[in-house]
Amino acid sequence: MKKTSTRLADGRELVYYDSRDDVVRDAADRRPLDPVATTAEIRRDPLLGDAVAIASHRQGRTYHPPAGECPLCPSRDGRRTEIPDADYDVVVFENRFPSLAGDAGRCEVVCFTPDHDASFADLTEDRAALVLEAWTDRTVELAALPGVQQVFCFENRGAEIGVTLGHPHGQIYAYPFTTPRTALMRNSAAAHRAATGRNLFDDLVERERAAAERVVLETDEWVAFVPYAAHWPYEVHLYPRRRVPDLRALDDAARAGFPPVYLELLRRFDRIFGEGEPPTPYIAAWHQAPFADPERDDFALHLELFTIRRTSGKLKFLAGSESGMSVFINDVPPEAAARRLREVASA
Ligand SMILES: [Zn+2]
């Protein structure tokens, strides 16, 4: 893997990740860009104690541009985009419209492929491995920035999820605090450790493997299952078989084993609702331990993949109980979801 770091015309950082070591990426960004003016501000809710990022500058962001004006395609044929080079493998750059910026953190965009019409599920195993290397390297780099407490790599896929650009891409948020969901998991793990002396994640994964009915896919390196209390209609949690706190700690065998497993899960997601359905909208979210947590080795890196589609043409909305009270109502029993995700395995 070759890494080439450069700056865009407005000073934002851009990093190319290439499979081949002899690739030269020296194209300059010649667009007349104004400096990025961000007003991202973190406010803490006094009742709930959680953080809200107020980011009013995002209202003017690029919204569903035509394919010919995609800012994530390479710069070609006289058209200049966010990526100065005429080609790339995987590229990461600072978001021009960040939800978090300055002391409030950092937001990055990850382009998985220069192919505008592809999706992650279409990537080769080599390209998926390169994306994993990019996620890992960003975790290393962002951990070194002052104030960053947690790095969140994720992909929103599909217009139903609110994706404003069709080009296959994900995002990385570097938060200056521990996020509420991570804090809840950490507290559960600490309580389990105090009560049993054991690791909660290990016990949970072993219980799912032993019960087997919600297991979707298992290899020597990874295991994927629908959790016992799944919140979403189709939700899969993917764990490395050897627990590690974050992407940086994955060993070579786990890295090598990731692409086929993840690509297969994504392909199955696109088959859940049958032929002729538009691609399944999903969120793929990496959970990593916060950096300053003294108990961070008790945390387990894992990926949570879920869709908001509950049946053909129908979305699960976060309505009164979910949005008003944080109580999820799931219409699809987790055991049935797991059965469906096994049925649609690749031949
Ligand atoms: Zn594009």
XYZ file of C-alpha atoms and ligand atoms in Angstrom:
348
model
C 0.000 0.000 0.000
C 1.255 3.474 -0.904
C 0.032 6.555 0.884
C 0.312 10.048 -0.647
C -0.753 13.085 1.367
C -1.525 16.464 -0.216
C -3.536 19.647 0.386
C -6.586 20.934 -1.494
C -6.779 24.579 -2.642
C -8.547 25.635 0.567
C -6.014 23.889 2.831
C -7.937 20.716 3.570
C -5.908 17.506 3.744
C -6.372 14.761 1.106
C -4.730 11.319 1.254
C -4.502 8.780 -1.574
C -4.288 5.085 -0.645
C -3.027 3.032 -3.590
C -2.580 -0.726 -3.954
C 0.489 -0.299 -6.163
C 3.678 1.221 -4.760
C 4.770 2.819 -8.051
C 1.764 5.127 -8.486
C 2.539 8.876 -8.521
C -0.161 11.253 -7.297
C 1.105 14.795 -7.851
C -1.843 16.604 -9.511
C -2.517 19.961 -7.839
C -5.969 21.279 -6.953
C -6.319 24.418 -9.131
C -9.879 25.304 -8.205
C -10.482 28.827 -6.867
C -11.830 27.742 -3.482
C -12.650 30.052 -0.593
C -11.268 28.967 2.767
C -13.650 26.625 4.590
C -15.736 28.657 7.005
C -17.237 26.368 9.611
C -19.315 27.200 12.600
C -19.619 23.703 14.050
C -20.321 23.919 17.745
C -20.890 21.195 20.330
C -23.717 21.895 22.785
C -24.471 19.621 25.704
C -28.107 18.845 26.511
C -28.535 19.609 30.235
C -31.329 17.024 30.687
C -29.902 14.080 28.752
C -26.237 14.948 29.137
C -25.572 14.123 25.488
C -23.881 16.284 22.867
C -25.467 17.911 19.834
C -23.331 19.267 16.975
C -24.859 22.507 15.702
C -23.587 22.899 12.133
C -25.595 25.609 10.348
C -23.076 25.980 7.487
C -24.109 22.525 6.213
C -27.414 23.828 4.814
C -25.584 24.964 1.649
C -23.933 21.600 0.963
C -24.001 19.773 -2.369
C -27.331 18.009 -2.688
C -27.976 15.213 -5.218
C -25.838 16.657 -8.057
C -26.232 15.112 -11.554
C -23.683 12.320 -12.241
C -21.679 14.657 -14.506
C -21.101 17.039 -11.611
C -20.194 14.505 -8.930
C -17.529 16.005 -6.615
C -16.238 12.512 -5.679
C -15.326 11.356 -9.197
C -11.676 11.898 -10.259
C -10.833 15.178 -12.080
C -11.080 14.324 -15.777
C -11.853 15.940 -19.129
C -11.396 19.479 -17.872
C -13.791 19.006 -14.964
C -12.290 19.617 -11.516
C -13.633 17.757 -8.490
C -12.588 17.257 -4.873
C -9.987 14.725 -6.082
C -7.273 16.495 -8.182
C -5.922 13.301 -9.797
C -7.430 11.713 -12.926
C -7.720 8.387 -11.104
C -7.474 6.879 -7.635
C -7.909 3.599 -5.766
C -9.149 4.821 -2.365
C -8.977 8.450 -1.301
C -9.750 10.240 1.969
C -10.166 13.986 2.446
C -11.493 16.473 4.954
C -15.184 17.197 4.412
C -15.875 20.669 2.993
C -19.136 20.736 4.963
C -18.143 19.143 8.287
C -20.516 18.449 11.169
C -17.475 18.569 13.458
C -14.478 20.868 12.911
C -11.663 22.620 14.755
C -11.811 21.983 18.505
C -15.110 20.161 17.934
C -13.445 17.304 16.024
C -12.960 16.432 12.360
C -15.002 14.919 9.523
C -13.520 13.059 6.591
C -14.912 11.540 3.389
C -13.671 8.140 2.125
C -14.170 7.345 -1.581
C -14.122 3.555 -2.010
C -13.652 3.528 -5.797
C -13.438 6.004 -8.715
C -16.379 4.131 -10.326
C -19.373 6.411 -9.812
C -21.972 3.692 -10.415
C -20.491 0.954 -8.227
C -21.362 0.193 -4.614
C -19.232 -1.285 -1.834
C -20.691 -4.721 -2.572
C -19.254 -4.483 -6.123
C -15.657 -3.979 -4.938
C -13.001 -6.648 -5.420
C -11.571 -8.261 -2.296
C -8.299 -6.384 -2.906
C -10.098 -3.043 -2.985
C -12.110 -3.881 0.153
C -8.808 -4.777 1.858
C -7.433 -1.384 0.831
C -10.474 0.366 2.322
C -9.839 -1.521 5.577
C -6.218 -0.287 5.488
C -7.452 3.271 4.933
C -9.925 3.038 7.856
C -7.116 1.674 10.040
C -4.632 4.361 9.019
C -7.196 7.124 9.584
C -7.789 5.727 13.080
C -4.028 5.929 13.732
C -3.736 9.473 12.332
C -6.863 10.900 13.948
C -5.966 9.368 17.336
C -2.836 11.536 17.220
C -4.794 14.800 16.828
C -5.186 16.858 20.009
C -8.554 16.393 21.691
C -9.806 13.467 19.604
C -11.392 10.834 21.867
C -13.081 8.465 19.449
C -12.956 7.608 15.732
C -16.093 6.423 13.950
C -15.835 4.977 10.418
C -19.195 4.486 8.745
C -21.106 4.265 5.496
C -24.603 5.550 4.810
C -25.899 3.913 1.660
C -29.050 4.875 -0.256
C -31.201 7.958 -0.700
C -33.638 6.645 1.950
C -30.850 7.036 4.536
C -30.401 10.644 3.471
C -27.298 10.167 1.326
C -26.866 13.304 -0.783
C -24.154 11.945 -3.121
C -24.616 8.702 -5.104
C -20.881 8.005 -5.538
C -19.810 5.077 -3.301
C -18.287 6.673 -0.241
C -18.226 6.573 3.523
C -17.331 9.002 6.257
C -15.112 9.188 9.321
C -15.970 11.294 12.350
C -13.326 12.062 14.964
C -15.188 13.099 18.097
C -13.690 15.188 20.926
C -15.673 13.088 23.456
C -16.908 9.531 24.028
C -20.216 9.053 22.188
C -23.345 8.093 24.182
C -23.729 4.648 22.568
C -20.117 3.774 23.255
C -20.491 4.976 26.854
C -23.548 2.717 27.304
C -21.644 -0.305 25.958
C -18.672 0.499 28.143
C -20.877 0.764 31.236
C -22.548 -2.562 30.430
C -19.135 -4.183 29.975
C -17.891 -2.743 33.290
C -20.997 -3.990 35.147
C -20.611 -7.462 33.597
C -16.919 -7.532 34.531
C -17.779 -6.549 38.122
C -20.544 -9.169 38.390
C -18.883 -12.128 36.637
C -15.204 -11.334 36.209
C -15.624 -11.973 32.496
C -15.747 -9.913 29.322
C -19.267 -9.052 28.162
C -18.465 -9.064 24.440
C -16.772 -12.482 24.675
C -19.749 -13.934 26.541
C -22.213 -12.407 24.095
C -20.432 -13.696 20.996
C -20.029 -17.162 22.550
C -23.738 -17.255 23.465
C -24.737 -16.389 19.896
C -22.346 -18.977 18.451
C -23.652 -21.655 20.838
C -27.327 -20.853 20.141
C -26.551 -20.683 16.398
C -30.078 -19.720 15.328
C -29.162 -16.073 14.796
C -25.705 -16.721 13.304
C -25.558 -15.527 9.692
C -21.983 -16.303 8.699
C -18.891 -17.632 10.435
C -15.261 -18.167 9.430
C -12.067 -18.863 11.394
C -11.572 -15.101 11.701
C -15.010 -13.450 11.839
C -18.515 -14.174 13.062
C -21.703 -12.347 12.022
C -25.064 -12.669 13.756
C -28.380 -10.892 14.213
C -28.348 -9.764 17.850
C -30.895 -11.233 20.291
C -32.511 -7.812 20.800
C -32.026 -6.346 17.315
C -33.364 -2.793 17.071
C -33.700 -2.724 13.265
C -35.654 -4.988 10.863
C -32.429 -6.494 9.459
C -29.379 -5.940 11.617
C -26.100 -7.857 11.683
C -23.180 -7.508 14.083
C -19.779 -8.590 12.776
C -16.991 -9.431 15.256
C -13.401 -10.603 14.780
C -13.057 -13.986 16.555
C -10.105 -12.648 18.571
C -11.297 -9.586 20.503
C -9.419 -6.317 19.887
C -10.318 -2.776 21.023
C -9.990 -1.084 17.635
C -9.009 -1.429 13.976
C -5.347 -0.729 14.776
C -5.136 -3.964 16.786
C -6.487 -6.381 14.128
C -3.890 -9.006 13.240
C -2.953 -10.005 9.681
C -5.205 -13.059 9.640
C -8.259 -11.026 10.669
C -7.421 -8.373 8.058
C -7.057 -10.969 5.324
C -10.310 -12.617 6.355
C -12.392 -9.442 6.408
C -13.042 -8.671 2.696
C -14.812 -11.918 1.681
C -16.994 -11.887 4.794
C -18.014 -8.245 4.576
C -18.621 -8.315 0.814
C -20.796 -11.414 1.243
C -22.842 -9.709 3.985
C -23.424 -6.640 1.800
C -24.413 -8.808 -1.178
C -26.881 -10.699 1.007
C -28.330 -7.389 2.194
C -29.097 -6.489 -1.411
C -30.982 -9.797 -1.824
C -33.142 -9.620 1.320
C -36.165 -8.143 -0.407
C -35.899 -10.176 -3.605
C -35.313 -9.490 -7.275
C -36.328 -6.178 -8.763
C -36.065 -4.232 -5.505
C -33.847 -1.142 -5.516
C -30.563 -1.642 -3.619
C -31.104 -2.028 0.113
C -30.415 1.184 2.015
C -28.072 0.511 4.933
C -25.854 1.983 7.593
C -22.534 0.256 8.347
C -21.003 1.469 11.596
C -17.625 0.522 13.114
C -17.565 0.573 16.906
C -14.127 1.285 18.363
C -12.889 1.882 21.923
C -12.361 5.516 22.993
C -8.648 6.338 23.174
C -8.353 7.641 26.728
C -10.530 4.962 28.339
C -8.486 3.051 30.959
C -10.770 0.019 30.374
C -10.405 0.187 26.593
C -8.977 -3.325 26.343
C -12.335 -4.594 27.628
C -14.060 -3.134 24.553
C -14.575 -5.178 21.389
C -14.166 -3.737 17.922
C -17.175 -4.696 15.831
C -19.245 -3.548 12.895
C -22.998 -3.037 13.063
C -24.777 -3.266 9.713
C -28.497 -2.533 9.471
C -31.201 -1.410 7.109
C -34.173 0.850 7.746
C -36.210 -1.025 5.105
C -38.629 -3.426 6.810
C -40.364 -4.887 3.809
C -40.548 -4.271 0.066
C -41.136 -0.556 -0.498
C -41.646 0.213 3.207
C -39.261 1.963 5.563
C -38.991 1.750 9.304
C -39.481 5.275 10.611
C -38.263 6.356 13.987
C -41.642 7.494 15.251
C -43.137 8.250 18.668
C -41.762 5.390 20.743
C -38.307 5.399 19.130
C -37.801 9.155 18.720
C -39.780 10.230 21.765
C -38.725 7.568 24.273
C -35.778 5.640 22.734
C -37.831 2.409 22.795
C -37.512 0.549 19.512
C -40.365 -1.513 18.111
C -39.023 -4.140 15.686
C -41.563 -5.881 13.412
C -39.093 -8.540 12.201
C -38.134 -11.222 14.777
C -34.315 -11.470 14.877
C -34.480 -15.241 14.291
C -36.525 -14.706 11.098
C -34.104 -12.006 9.932
C -31.167 -14.379 10.464
C -32.967 -17.160 8.562
C -33.554 -14.820 5.618
C -29.907 -13.692 5.654
C -28.802 -17.363 5.477
C -31.300 -18.146 2.681
C -29.866 -15.464 0.405
C -26.247 -16.667 0.704
C -24.189 -16.579 -2.488
C -24.201 -19.890 -4.324
Zn -18.906 10.209 -8.825
